Structures are given as structure tokens and as C-alpha cells.
Short mmCIF file of C-alpha atoms in Angstrom, two decimals:
data_model
loop_
_atom_site.label_atom_id
_atom_site.label_comp_id
_atom_site.label_asym_id
_atom_site.label_seq_id
_atom_site.Cartn_x
_atom_site.Cartn_y
_atom_site.Cartn_z
CA MET A 197 -15.13 -10.30 -11.63
CA ASN A 198 -15.77 -6.96 -13.30
CA LEU A 199 -12.63 -4.82 -13.22
CA GLY A 200 -14.69 -1.71 -13.88
CA ASP A 201 -16.50 -2.27 -10.57
CA ALA A 202 -13.30 -2.36 -8.51
CA ALA A 203 -13.49 -0.23 -5.39
CA ILE A 204 -9.84 0.81 -5.79
CA VAL A 205 -8.06 2.43 -8.70
CA LEU A 206 -6.25 -0.32 -10.62
CA ARG A 207 -2.75 0.81 -11.59
CA PRO A 208 0.79 -0.34 -10.87
CA ARG A 209 1.82 0.90 -7.43
CA SER A 210 4.99 1.10 -5.36
CA LEU A 211 5.16 -1.07 -2.23
CA THR A 212 4.68 1.90 0.10
CA GLU A 213 1.57 2.85 -1.87
CA VAL A 214 0.27 -0.70 -1.48
CA MET A 215 0.76 -0.48 2.30
CA ASP A 216 -0.85 2.97 2.48
CA LEU A 217 -3.83 1.81 0.47
CA ALA A 218 -4.22 -1.26 2.70
CA PHE A 219 -4.19 1.00 5.73
CA ARG A 220 -6.87 3.24 4.22
CA LEU A 221 -9.02 0.33 3.10
CA CYS A 222 -8.95 -1.31 6.56
CA PHE A 223 -10.23 1.85 8.22
CA SER A 224 -12.73 2.99 5.59
CA LEU A 225 -14.54 0.68 3.20
CA ALA A 226 -13.64 -2.59 4.93
CA PHE A 227 -13.99 -1.38 8.49
CA SER A 228 -17.56 -2.48 9.12
CA LEU A 229 -17.16 -5.96 7.64
CA TYR A 230 -13.80 -6.44 9.33
CA ALA A 231 -15.27 -5.45 12.69
CA ARG A 232 -18.04 -8.03 12.32
CA LEU A 233 -15.62 -10.73 11.14
CA THR A 234 -13.32 -9.91 14.05
CA LEU A 235 -16.18 -10.49 16.46
CA VAL A 236 -17.17 -13.83 14.98
CA ALA A 237 -13.73 -15.21 14.04
CA ILE A 238 -10.90 -13.51 15.90
CA VAL A 239 -12.50 -13.02 19.33
CA PRO A 240 -13.40 -16.74 19.74
CA LEU A 241 -9.90 -17.73 18.63
CA LEU A 242 -8.35 -15.31 21.07
CA ALA A 243 -10.63 -16.66 23.80
CA GLY A 244 -9.57 -20.21 22.92
CA CYS A 245 -5.87 -19.32 23.17
CA LEU A 246 -6.44 -17.57 26.50
CA ALA A 247 -8.41 -20.57 27.78
CA LEU A 248 -5.46 -22.74 26.83
CA ARG A 249 -3.23 -20.50 28.91
CA TYR A 250 -5.39 -19.78 31.95
CA ALA A 251 -7.78 -22.76 32.16
CA LEU A 252 -5.43 -25.51 31.04
CA ASP A 253 -2.31 -23.82 32.42
CA ALA A 254 -0.38 -24.23 29.16
CA SER A 255 2.93 -22.44 28.71
CA TRP A 256 3.08 -19.26 26.58
CA LEU A 257 5.18 -21.21 24.07
CA LEU A 258 2.31 -23.63 23.52
CA VAL A 259 -0.20 -20.76 23.34
CA TRP A 260 1.86 -18.96 20.68
CA LEU A 261 2.20 -22.23 18.77
CA ALA A 262 -1.59 -22.59 18.77
CA ALA A 263 -1.92 -18.98 17.58
CA PHE A 264 0.60 -19.51 14.77
CA LEU A 265 -1.17 -22.67 13.62
CA THR A 266 -4.63 -21.09 13.54
CA VAL A 267 -3.74 -17.68 12.11
CA PRO A 268 -3.41 -18.88 8.45
CA PHE A 269 -7.10 -19.83 8.51
CA VAL A 270 -8.13 -16.42 9.81
CA GLU A 271 -5.92 -14.74 7.21
CA ALA A 272 -7.58 -16.81 4.48
CA LEU A 273 -11.00 -15.70 5.75
CA PHE A 274 -9.96 -12.04 5.59
CA THR A 275 -8.44 -12.59 2.14
CA VAL A 276 -11.84 -13.76 0.91
CA ALA A 277 -13.43 -10.78 2.66
CA VAL A 278 -11.18 -8.16 1.08
CA SER A 279 -11.60 -9.67 -2.38
CA GLN A 280 -15.37 -9.44 -1.93
CA ILE A 281 -15.17 -5.85 -0.73
CA ILE A 282 -13.18 -4.79 -3.78
CA PHE A 283 -14.89 -6.69 -6.55
CA SER A 284 -18.40 -7.65 -5.46
CA PRO A 285 -21.27 -5.29 -4.83
CA SER A 286 -22.92 -7.19 -1.95
CA ILE A 287 -20.87 -8.05 1.08
CA THR A 288 -22.04 -9.86 4.18
CA PRO A 289 -20.07 -11.92 6.72
CA ARG A 290 -22.37 -14.83 5.87
CA ALA A 291 -21.33 -14.67 2.18
CA VAL A 292 -17.68 -14.46 3.20
CA PHE A 293 -18.02 -17.52 5.43
CA ALA A 294 -19.88 -19.41 2.68
CA LEU A 295 -17.02 -18.78 0.22
CA PHE A 296 -14.47 -19.65 2.88
CA CYS A 297 -16.20 -22.95 3.69
CA LYS A 298 -16.39 -23.78 -0.03
CA ARG A 299 -12.61 -23.60 -0.30
CA PHE A 300 -11.83 -25.04 3.15
CA GLY A 301 -10.66 -28.41 1.79
CA ALA A 302 -8.22 -26.71 -0.58
CA LEU A 303 -7.11 -24.46 2.26
CA LEU A 304 -6.23 -27.51 4.35
CA GLY A 305 -4.08 -28.73 1.45
CA SER A 306 -2.26 -25.41 1.22
CA PHE A 307 -1.87 -25.44 5.00
CA VAL A 308 0.03 -28.73 4.68
CA VAL A 309 2.21 -27.18 1.94
CA ARG A 310 2.87 -24.20 4.23
CA ILE A 311 3.86 -26.46 7.16
CA VAL A 312 6.19 -28.50 4.90
CA GLY A 313 7.75 -25.23 3.70
CA LEU A 314 8.27 -24.03 7.26
CA VAL A 315 9.78 -27.37 8.30
CA ILE A 316 12.22 -27.13 5.35
CA GLY A 317 13.10 -23.61 6.46
CA VAL A 318 13.70 -24.66 10.05
CA VAL A 319 15.63 -27.84 9.14
CA THR A 320 18.05 -25.77 7.03
CA PHE A 321 18.77 -23.54 10.06
CA LEU A 322 16.54 -20.76 8.67
CA VAL A 323 18.81 -20.32 5.63
CA LEU A 324 16.05 -21.31 3.22
CA LEU A 325 13.25 -19.69 5.23
CA PRO A 326 13.24 -16.38 3.26
CA PHE A 327 13.11 -18.27 -0.05
CA VAL A 328 10.32 -20.50 1.21
CA GLY A 329 8.51 -17.45 2.64
CA ILE A 330 8.62 -15.65 -0.72
CA ARG A 331 7.23 -18.66 -2.55
CA LEU A 332 4.43 -19.09 -0.02
CA LEU A 333 3.59 -15.37 0.13
CA LEU A 334 0.59 -15.48 -2.24
CA LEU A 335 -0.51 -19.05 -1.46
CA ASP A 336 -3.81 -17.90 0.09
CA GLU A 337 -4.68 -15.86 -3.00
CA ALA A 338 -3.87 -18.77 -5.34
CA CYS A 339 -5.88 -21.16 -3.20
CA MET A 340 -8.87 -19.08 -2.07
CA LEU A 341 -9.33 -16.74 -5.04
CA GLU A 342 -8.04 -18.66 -8.06
CA GLY A 343 -9.55 -21.96 -6.96
CA LEU A 344 -6.34 -24.00 -7.02
CA SER A 345 -5.43 -26.72 -4.55
CA GLY A 346 -2.29 -28.13 -2.93
CA MET A 347 0.77 -28.21 -5.19
CA ARG A 348 -1.00 -26.39 -8.04
CA ALA A 349 -1.71 -23.50 -5.71
CA TYR A 350 1.93 -23.56 -4.61
CA GLU A 351 3.15 -23.51 -8.21
CA ARG A 352 0.83 -20.63 -9.06
CA ALA A 353 1.94 -18.69 -5.94
CA GLN A 354 5.54 -19.25 -7.01
CA ARG A 355 4.83 -17.98 -10.55
CA LEU A 356 3.12 -14.88 -9.18
CA VAL A 357 6.24 -13.75 -7.33
CA ALA A 358 8.80 -15.05 -9.85
CA SER A 359 9.21 -11.79 -11.76
CA ARG A 360 9.43 -9.58 -8.67
CA THR A 361 11.31 -11.63 -6.07
CA GLY A 362 12.96 -8.58 -4.47
CA ASP A 363 9.62 -6.82 -4.01
CA ALA A 364 8.07 -10.02 -2.65
CA PHE A 365 10.86 -10.25 -0.07
CA LEU A 366 10.24 -6.64 0.98
CA VAL A 367 6.50 -7.33 1.30
CA LEU A 368 7.32 -10.38 3.41
CA LEU A 369 9.44 -8.20 5.72
CA MET A 370 6.77 -5.48 5.87
CA LEU A 371 4.07 -7.98 6.78
CA LEU A 372 6.32 -9.52 9.41
CA GLY A 373 6.91 -6.00 10.72
CA ALA A 374 3.15 -5.37 10.78
CA ARG A 375 2.57 -8.53 12.83
CA PHE A 376 5.34 -7.65 15.25
CA GLY A 377 4.11 -4.05 15.30
CA GLY A 378 0.64 -5.29 16.25
CA VAL A 379 2.05 -7.28 19.18
CA LEU A 380 4.26 -4.41 20.35
CA THR A 381 1.63 -1.68 20.01
CA ALA A 382 -1.06 -3.67 21.81
CA GLU A 383 1.33 -4.61 24.62
CA LEU A 384 2.58 -1.05 25.17
CA LEU A 385 -0.87 0.54 24.91
CA PHE A 386 -2.42 -1.98 27.30
CA ASP A 387 0.49 -1.71 29.74
CA GLY A 388 0.40 2.09 29.56
CA LEU A 389 -3.30 2.08 30.42
CA VAL A 390 -3.55 -0.73 32.99
CA ASN A 391 -0.16 -0.57 34.67
CA ASP A 392 0.99 3.03 34.35
CA LEU A 393 -2.29 4.95 34.35
CA LEU A 394 -4.67 2.80 36.42
CA GLN A 395 -1.86 1.29 38.57
CA PHE A 396 -3.38 -2.23 38.47
CA GLY A 397 -0.02 -3.85 37.80
CA ARG A 398 0.27 -6.56 35.16
CA PRO A 399 -2.54 -9.06 35.88
CA PHE A 400 -2.35 -10.68 32.41
CA GLY A 401 1.43 -10.99 32.18
CA TRP A 402 4.11 -8.85 30.54
CA PHE A 403 5.24 -9.91 27.09
CA PHE A 404 8.86 -8.84 27.65
CA HIS A 405 9.12 -10.83 30.90
CA ASP A 406 6.76 -13.78 30.58
CA GLY A 407 7.03 -14.30 26.82
CA GLY A 408 3.35 -13.59 26.29
CA SER A 409 0.34 -11.66 27.52
CA LEU A 410 -3.31 -11.10 26.72
CA ALA A 411 -2.55 -7.79 24.99
CA ALA A 412 0.31 -9.21 22.89
CA LEU A 413 -1.87 -12.10 21.74
CA ALA A 414 -4.73 -9.73 20.93
CA GLY A 415 -2.33 -7.51 18.97
CA PHE A 416 -1.09 -10.54 17.03
CA PHE A 417 -4.61 -11.47 15.95
CA LEU A 418 -5.75 -7.89 15.36
CA ALA A 419 -2.92 -7.39 12.85
CA VAL A 420 -4.50 -10.12 10.69
CA PRO A 421 -6.98 -7.86 8.79
CA PHE A 422 -4.20 -5.45 7.82
CA VAL A 423 -1.80 -8.25 6.85
CA SER A 424 -4.43 -9.95 4.67
CA THR A 425 -5.45 -6.66 3.04
CA ALA A 426 -1.87 -5.59 2.30
CA ARG A 427 -1.02 -9.00 0.85
CA PHE A 428 -4.16 -9.05 -1.28
CA LEU A 429 -3.41 -5.57 -2.63
CA TYR A 430 0.11 -6.72 -3.50
CA TYR A 431 -1.50 -9.62 -5.38
CA ILE A 432 -3.79 -7.17 -7.20
CA ASP A 433 -0.74 -5.06 -8.06
CA THR A 434 1.04 -8.12 -9.43
CA ARG A 435 -1.97 -9.07 -11.54
CA THR A 436 -2.37 -5.47 -12.74
CA ARG A 437 1.24 -5.46 -13.93
CA GLU A 438 1.23 -8.97 -15.43
CA ASP A 439 -2.23 -8.93 -17.00
CA GLY A 440 -2.42 -5.21 -17.77
CA TRP A 441 -5.68 -4.71 -15.87
CA ASP A 442 -5.29 -0.93 -16.04
CA ILE A 443 -4.78 -1.15 -19.84
CA GLN A 444 -7.84 -3.37 -20.13
CA LEU A 445 -9.91 -0.78 -18.25
CA ARG A 446 -8.76 2.00 -20.58
CA PHE A 447 -9.45 -0.08 -23.68
CA THR A 448 -12.87 -1.05 -22.32
CA ALA A 449 -13.65 2.65 -21.81
CA ILE A 450 -12.59 3.39 -25.42
CA ARG A 451 -14.87 0.63 -26.71
CA ALA A 452 -17.76 1.81 -24.57
CA ARG A 453 -17.36 5.37 -25.86
CA ALA A 454 -17.26 4.15 -29.46
CA ALA A 455 -20.40 2.05 -28.95
CA GLN A 456 -22.17 5.03 -27.41
CA GLU A 457 -21.21 7.23 -30.37
CA ARG A 458 -22.45 4.57 -32.81
CA ARG A 459 -25.78 4.38 -30.97
CA ARG A 460 -26.07 8.16 -31.01
CA ALA A 461 -25.30 8.27 -34.73
CA ALA A 462 -27.89 5.56 -35.44
CA MET B 179 -27.28 4.40 -3.12
CA ALA B 180 -24.19 4.50 -0.91
CA GLU B 181 -23.01 1.38 -2.70
CA GLN B 182 -23.30 3.15 -6.04
CA ALA B 183 -21.42 6.19 -4.78
CA ARG B 184 -18.66 3.94 -3.56
CA ARG B 185 -18.36 2.35 -6.99
CA LEU B 186 -18.30 5.71 -8.72
CA GLN B 187 -15.30 6.94 -6.77
CA PRO B 188 -12.76 4.18 -6.36
CA ILE B 189 -10.26 4.58 -3.54
CA ASP B 190 -6.78 5.75 -4.44
CA THR B 191 -3.76 7.30 -2.79
CA THR B 192 -3.92 10.55 -4.75
CA ALA B 193 -5.49 13.92 -4.02
CA GLU B 194 -7.12 16.09 -6.63
CA ILE B 195 -6.64 19.83 -6.45
CA GLU B 196 -8.65 22.20 -8.61
CA THR B 197 -7.28 25.67 -9.29
CA PRO B 198 -9.57 28.73 -9.60
CA GLU B 199 -9.12 28.32 -13.38
CA HIS B 200 -10.65 24.82 -13.05
CA VAL B 201 -7.38 23.10 -13.89
CA ARG B 202 -7.12 19.83 -12.00
CA PHE B 203 -3.89 18.42 -10.61
CA HIS B 204 -3.41 14.99 -9.10
CA TYR B 205 -0.86 14.65 -6.31
CA PRO B 206 0.16 11.30 -4.83
CA VAL B 207 -0.37 11.75 -1.08
CA ALA B 208 1.96 10.19 1.45
CA GLY B 209 0.41 7.68 3.81
CA PRO B 210 1.72 6.10 6.99
CA ALA B 211 4.19 3.73 5.27
CA ARG B 212 6.38 6.52 3.85
CA ARG B 213 5.80 8.96 6.67
CA VAL B 214 6.86 6.49 9.36
CA VAL B 215 10.19 5.95 7.58
CA ALA B 216 10.70 9.72 7.18
CA TRP B 217 9.86 10.22 10.86
CA ALA B 218 12.33 7.47 11.85
CA LEU B 219 15.11 9.18 9.86
CA ASP B 220 14.37 12.54 11.51
CA TRP B 221 14.30 10.83 14.91
CA LEU B 222 17.75 9.36 14.27
CA ILE B 223 19.08 12.79 13.24
CA ARG B 224 17.61 14.42 16.34
CA GLY B 225 19.11 11.64 18.47
CA ALA B 226 22.52 12.17 16.90
CA VAL B 227 22.36 15.94 17.56
CA LEU B 228 21.35 15.35 21.16
CA LEU B 229 24.21 12.87 21.61
CA LEU B 230 26.63 15.40 20.20
CA PHE B 231 25.52 18.04 22.68
CA ALA B 232 25.60 15.46 25.50
CA PHE B 233 29.20 14.75 24.59
CA ILE B 234 30.02 18.48 24.63
CA ALA B 235 28.31 18.82 28.03
CA LEU B 236 30.25 15.82 29.31
CA LEU B 237 33.55 17.33 28.17
CA GLY B 238 32.56 20.65 29.78
CA GLY B 239 31.69 18.83 33.01
CA LEU B 240 35.01 16.99 33.03
CA ALA B 241 36.96 20.18 32.40
CA VAL B 242 35.25 22.37 34.99
CA GLY B 243 34.18 19.84 37.60
CA ASP B 244 31.01 19.05 39.58
CA ALA B 245 30.10 22.71 39.94
CA VAL B 246 28.52 22.79 36.49
CA SER B 247 26.75 19.38 36.54
CA GLY B 248 23.34 21.03 37.05
CA LEU B 249 24.15 23.51 34.30
CA SER B 250 25.04 20.67 31.89
CA THR B 251 21.73 18.92 32.58
CA GLY B 252 19.85 22.16 32.08
CA PHE B 253 21.73 22.83 28.86
CA LEU B 254 20.82 19.36 27.56
CA LEU B 255 17.16 19.82 28.51
CA VAL B 256 17.07 23.09 26.56
CA ILE B 257 18.56 21.33 23.53
CA LEU B 258 16.03 18.51 23.90
CA PHE B 259 13.19 21.03 24.09
CA LEU B 260 14.42 22.86 20.98
CA LEU B 261 14.80 19.63 19.06
CA GLU B 262 11.38 18.42 20.10
CA TRP B 263 9.50 21.62 19.27
CA GLY B 264 11.68 23.45 16.79
CA TYR B 265 13.31 20.82 14.58
CA TYR B 266 10.37 20.18 12.23
CA THR B 267 9.21 23.81 11.94
CA LEU B 268 12.75 25.04 11.32
CA TRP B 269 13.44 22.55 8.52
CA GLU B 270 10.01 22.84 6.95
CA VAL B 271 10.31 26.62 6.78
CA ALA B 272 13.92 26.55 5.55
CA TRP B 273 13.39 23.77 3.00
CA ASN B 274 9.90 24.67 1.81
CA GLY B 275 7.95 21.91 3.52
CA ARG B 276 10.71 19.37 3.90
CA THR B 277 12.79 17.92 6.72
CA PRO B 278 15.85 15.74 6.04
CA GLY B 279 13.71 12.63 6.54
CA LYS B 280 11.00 13.88 4.19
CA ARG B 281 13.61 14.93 1.65
CA ALA B 282 15.10 11.42 1.66
CA LEU B 283 11.65 9.96 0.98
CA ASP B 284 10.65 12.64 -1.61
CA LEU B 285 7.92 14.04 0.62
CA ARG B 286 6.83 17.66 0.94
CA VAL B 287 4.27 19.40 3.11
CA VAL B 288 1.99 21.70 1.10
CA SER B 289 -1.31 23.43 1.80
CA VAL B 290 -4.48 21.52 0.87
CA HIS B 291 -4.75 23.79 -2.17
CA GLY B 292 -1.29 22.77 -3.33
CA HIS B 293 0.38 26.05 -2.31
CA PRO B 294 3.77 26.20 -0.55
CA LEU B 295 3.75 25.79 3.24
CA ARG B 296 3.57 28.99 5.31
CA THR B 297 5.49 29.47 8.57
CA GLY B 298 2.31 29.74 10.65
CA ASP B 299 0.89 26.55 9.17
CA SER B 300 4.12 24.68 9.79
CA PHE B 301 4.18 25.89 13.41
CA LEU B 302 0.56 24.84 13.92
CA ARG B 303 0.89 21.36 12.39
CA ASN B 304 4.00 20.67 14.47
CA LEU B 305 2.47 22.07 17.65
CA LEU B 306 -0.31 19.51 17.32
CA ARG B 307 2.19 16.71 16.87
CA ALA B 308 1.85 16.19 20.64
CA ALA B 309 -1.89 15.55 20.27
CA ASP B 310 -1.30 13.13 17.39
CA PHE B 311 1.25 11.26 19.48
CA LEU B 312 -1.26 10.36 22.22
CA PRO B 313 -1.49 7.95 23.98
CA LEU B 314 1.79 6.75 22.51
CA GLY B 315 3.46 6.03 19.18
CA TYR B 316 1.26 8.50 17.21
CA ALA B 317 -1.74 6.20 17.78
CA ILE B 318 -4.35 8.98 17.42
CA GLY B 319 -2.52 10.45 14.44
CA LEU B 320 -2.49 7.08 12.68
CA VAL B 321 -6.18 6.43 13.24
CA VAL B 322 -7.13 9.94 12.06
CA MET B 323 -4.83 9.55 9.05
CA ALA B 324 -6.43 6.24 8.09
CA ARG B 325 -9.91 7.78 8.10
CA ASP B 326 -8.93 10.76 5.93
CA SER B 327 -8.82 10.53 2.14
CA ARG B 328 -5.65 12.67 2.08
CA PHE B 329 -3.90 10.85 4.96
CA ARG B 330 -3.92 13.98 7.14
CA ARG B 331 -3.21 13.73 10.85
CA LEU B 332 -4.82 16.13 13.35
CA GLY B 333 -2.03 18.70 12.92
CA ASP B 334 -2.49 18.69 9.14
CA MET B 335 -6.25 19.10 9.44
CA VAL B 336 -5.98 22.09 11.75
CA ALA B 337 -3.20 23.76 9.73
CA GLY B 338 -4.84 22.97 6.38
CA THR B 339 -1.85 21.04 5.08
CA MET B 340 -1.11 17.62 3.57
CA VAL B 341 2.03 15.65 2.77
CA ILE B 342 2.54 14.81 -0.89
CA VAL B 343 5.00 12.57 -2.70
CA GLU B 344 7.12 14.38 -5.23
CA GLU B 345 7.75 11.71 -7.80
CA ARG B 346 11.02 12.03 -9.67
CA ARG B 347 9.81 11.69 -13.22
CA ALA B 348 12.30 11.30 -15.99
CA VAL B 349 11.26 12.15 -19.55
CA ALA B 350 9.96 8.90 -21.03
CA SER B 351 12.30 7.46 -23.61
CA ALA B 352 11.03 7.20 -27.17
CA LEU B 353 9.27 3.91 -27.90
CA ARG B 354 11.13 1.63 -30.30
CA ILE B 355 9.04 -0.56 -32.50
CA ASP B 356 10.53 -3.89 -33.36
CA PRO B 357 10.70 -4.56 -36.31
CA PRO B 358 10.65 -0.87 -37.36
CA PRO B 359 7.65 0.16 -39.49
CA THR B 360 8.23 -0.17 -43.21
CA PRO B 361 7.28 2.65 -45.61
CA LYS B 362 4.65 0.33 -47.10
CA GLU B 363 3.03 -0.23 -43.70
CA LEU B 364 3.02 3.49 -42.93
CA ALA B 365 1.62 4.31 -46.36
CA SER B 366 -1.48 2.26 -45.56
CA LEU B 367 -2.30 4.59 -42.63
CA PRO B 368 -3.99 7.98 -42.98
CA GLN B 369 -1.73 11.03 -42.55
CA ARG B 370 -3.97 12.51 -39.87
CA LEU B 371 -5.12 9.83 -37.43
CA PRO B 372 -8.73 10.03 -36.22
CA LEU B 373 -7.66 9.24 -32.63
CA SER B 374 -8.24 11.29 -29.49
CA GLY B 375 -5.51 12.15 -26.99
CA ASP B 376 -6.95 9.59 -24.55
CA GLU B 377 -6.79 6.87 -27.18
CA LEU B 378 -3.19 7.68 -28.10
CA GLU B 379 -2.27 7.67 -24.41
CA ALA B 380 -3.89 4.25 -23.94
CA ILE B 381 -2.00 2.89 -26.98
CA GLU B 382 1.28 4.23 -25.59
CA LEU B 383 0.57 2.69 -22.18
CA PHE B 384 -0.07 -0.65 -23.88
CA LEU B 385 3.12 -0.48 -25.98
CA ARG B 386 5.28 0.48 -23.00
CA ARG B 387 3.97 -2.42 -20.92
CA LYS B 388 3.53 -5.12 -23.56
CA GLU B 389 6.90 -6.76 -22.87
CA GLY B 390 5.70 -7.78 -19.40
CA LEU B 391 2.31 -9.06 -20.54
CA GLY B 392 3.06 -12.27 -22.36
CA PRO B 393 2.16 -12.92 -26.03
CA ALA B 394 -1.36 -14.27 -25.50
CA ARG B 395 -2.42 -11.47 -23.18
CA GLU B 396 -0.76 -8.89 -25.44
CA GLU B 397 -2.82 -10.10 -28.39
CA GLU B 398 -5.99 -10.30 -26.29
CA LEU B 399 -5.64 -6.69 -25.13
CA ALA B 400 -4.68 -5.35 -28.55
CA ALA B 401 -7.67 -7.13 -30.09
CA MET B 402 -9.96 -5.11 -27.82
CA VAL B 403 -9.37 -1.86 -29.71
CA ALA B 404 -7.41 -2.57 -32.91
CA PRO B 405 -10.48 -3.69 -34.97
CA LEU B 406 -12.30 -0.58 -33.81
CA PHE B 407 -9.50 1.73 -34.94
CA ALA B 408 -9.06 -0.22 -38.20
CA SER B 409 -12.72 0.12 -39.12
CA ARG B 410 -12.65 3.80 -38.20
CA MET B 411 -9.76 4.35 -40.62
CA GLY B 412 -10.97 1.89 -43.24
CA ILE B 413 -7.82 -0.23 -43.13
CA ARG B 414 -7.20 -3.96 -42.74
CA ASN B 415 -6.28 -5.37 -39.33
CA LYS B 416 -4.10 -8.47 -39.70
CA ASP B 417 -2.08 -8.19 -36.51
CA SER B 418 -3.71 -6.17 -33.71
CA ALA B 419 -0.57 -5.45 -31.64
CA ARG B 420 1.33 -4.46 -34.77
CA LEU B 421 -1.45 -2.11 -35.86
CA LEU B 422 -1.34 -0.31 -32.51
CA ALA B 423 2.44 0.02 -32.82
CA LEU B 424 2.07 1.48 -36.32
CA LEU B 425 -0.57 3.95 -35.15
CA HIS B 426 1.76 5.10 -32.40
CA ALA B 427 4.63 5.43 -34.87
CA ARG B 428 2.51 7.57 -37.18
CA ALA B 429 1.31 9.75 -34.29
CA SER B 430 4.90 10.22 -33.02
CA GLU B 431 6.02 11.08 -36.54
CA ARG B 432 3.49 13.91 -36.66
CA ARG B 433 4.46 15.15 -33.19
CA ARG B 434 8.21 15.20 -33.95
CA PRO B 435 9.57 18.76 -34.33
CA LEU B 436 10.78 19.71 -37.80
#
């Protein structure tokens, strides 16, 4: 990883700046790759969830459960994608999938850790859920990008947020808000178009009445690229602060200038 | 080629403005995260004002009777219209590009050249708020904002404005070196340091952040430039981080007013 090749300016940022940058990245540099990954990863998953609902007549509760269980894998895929976009010159969906597959075993391990964490949170009547959520916030980054597995990934994720627990909690809330915002926006836009404008009624259900709908599910999955990008940029911010990446870049530039002057003098 | 261009200009959330004298300023621009919160605050204020007038209309209705019920509704609709179309322009003109929500979030609307907002521009950017809102929830505005390097929505683009973040910057406290430099250590350094402004800035950045880096990383970073500076000045470099601290102390000493 060459910090000098980073596609974003590396400097400590406020949380709102992290979110703004994620927003910009999703719609500019990452847009093309994200669109292709959405077609090959999110659309089939969405189709699977809808098949569960309409072909197998499963309840919306079961469909949402399936979505919640599969979404960490899609998020991990997009985490790999955004890291490639920022630090590597060549980016193809094939390369992203290859890296994802390479770490799939470790991802399964971290998935188990995540489930155990969630169970602990639920068993304690949600009291411990925020604490567990904070500790698991950067699990994907520790697992997919730093090459750690299972408990070592968990310990690393915990260390990454240890010095900024308050910020990590805010990021957790913002990402939760982004997911919920995705569901709400998709539902209202779809309903506005199909029900209010075209007067077709609500053929695919109404989230606020049935507990789920095609649009709400699509919104939930379509929020994944933004969530992964924002979380990755928070990770980058943490590393920039802890490892002084911005200082390293400035020192590297000083050394490069000095070397150039020496060459010129010689 | 496009790949190279992308690498040359990394993405950031700042806008560069160049004056006719070729002086460049960097403004942090406000993206959706801050602007949504500012909008929500303004929305709450507008809601509270509308409720207040609704209460007044209700009291008027109760006092006079059914005869004025149509008048009360009309009165409220006029208030709603004024709030919807006049609130932002009024505040932005009165407060030089700020509304209460923007003020709370340290945001200010300025022209793309960094000049103060003019009344006509404010009117135009707020007139096009309706277009940005379509189909609902500022969907078009958000998409346009995300594609623009200065996070401008349609209204901003047409009016030639942008929203910047006015950071509250306190004067940086003087750096304390622990342990303080001894006269012997300072005597080993040249009186006039052969360091550029950029280099001194980088050293200061390192010293201000070194507490959060951890000892190993601190030493690793310091070792990147300390030997270079030492050889340039012809001095010995025993402890890289300490040498950088001493260089900063000497530079500050020279900058201190008599």
C-alpha cells in the first residue's frame, strides 16, 4: 500500500467530513465499480430474498432475517472494493471478488464472532448491544484488510476503536441511520411513483403496514455501498490519527525533495 | 491517462479559491451530513413559528366565533407560504449567508469566488430549492451534490454559490518540550536553521501529534527526516524525535518577539 497513491487526501477528519467524503466517493470515483458489483452481488441477493417471500411464501420477518444474515458478506465485499479504489491503481470486479474469496474463510470466522456478539447483546436485553456494536464496528476492516482471523480480528477491531469510543458510537448511529434512511427513502420514492403517481396501488406490499416490501428491501441492500465506504473511511481516519499517515506523507515529500536536490547538485 | 489524473488530484472536502492576485485559499465545503442537520434545525424552527401562529389563529377563532374560520385558515396559509419561500432568503440576507440552522453548524453560504452572498443570489438559490426537493426529500439535490466537487445543489449551481464550513480556530498553544532543551543541546544547533517553512510546519505537526502515535511509530516517523536534517546541519543525531523537538525549539526561539 503506497500512501502517496491514495485517491483521497489523508488527514484527520471530523465525523461529518468522513460521511461527506463517503457520499462523494460513492457517486464519483467508486460509482462505476459499485454499479457493477451491485449488479453481480446485490441484485441476486435481493432476488433470492424476494423469491423467499413470493415463491416460498415466507413471512417478512423471515425475509428480513435472511437479509440481515447475508448483508455482512456484501458489506465485506464492498469494503474490499473501496480499499482497492483508494489504494490500488487497477480495479476490476474480478480482482475484488478474488480478494474477497481469498479472505472468505476468515470472514466466516468473524461472522461467527459477530453473531455471538449480537446474541450477547440480545440476551442482556439490548443493554450491552451498543458496547458490542462499537467493538464490532471495524471487524470487517481488521479481517478483510489486515488479514486477521476470528478472535485476533476481534481484538484488533476493539483496539482500533479503544481511543475514540464516543466517535465510534456516533459512527455506529450514523451507519444505522443510513441503513434506515435507505429503507425509508426507497419505500417512499417507490410508493410515491407507483401508488400516488401511476395509481397502481401497492402490489409489492407497504413497509409500514406489512412489515416489508420490495422497495424497502432494495433500499436496505442499496445502502450497503455507502455504509461500507463510510465505515472504511472512518477506519482510514483512525489509522491516519494513530499511525500519523499524513505526517508520513509530509516527511516522505521532504525526503523526496532532498534526494532530488542532491541529484541536481551531483 | 484518466487513472493518472485521478492520482494527481486526490479527493477532499475542501474547495480552492484563487484571488486575482493569485493567492489561494482553501475552504472546507459543507456536504450533505452537516447540511441535513442544519436543514432539520431550520425545519424545527419553521414548525415552531407555524405552531405559534396556529395557536394565535385558534385563539382568534375562539374569541370571534365561526365567522372567521376561513380567515384563520387563510392567515395560516399565508404564514406557511412566507415561511416556505421567505425564511431562508430573509435569514441569509440578514445574517450574511447564514440561517439559524447553518449558524449552529458553523456553515455560511458564499459565492463560488469566496465573496459574501448577494440578495439576488440568495433569492435564486432558495427559489430553486423546490427543484432540488423533487421528487421528495431533496433527492435530486442530494444526487447533484454528490456529483459536484463543491457539494453544490442545483440552486447553488445556478446562483453561483456554495456552502462552506467556518472552522472555529483557536490560536495553537505553544509546544512544550519535555524535558526542556538544555543550553548545551541548543548550543550544538546552528543559530539560523537551514529549514524551509514547509519543513518546520511538518516538524510542528509531528510534535503536536506524537503523543497519540506510540513510541515505536514516533521513532519510526522521526527517523525519516532527522538524519537528513542532521547531515544538512553537520550535527550528530542520537535521538531522532529529540532532534526534531530541539529544531522546533530553536525555530520558535528565533520567531519569539523581543
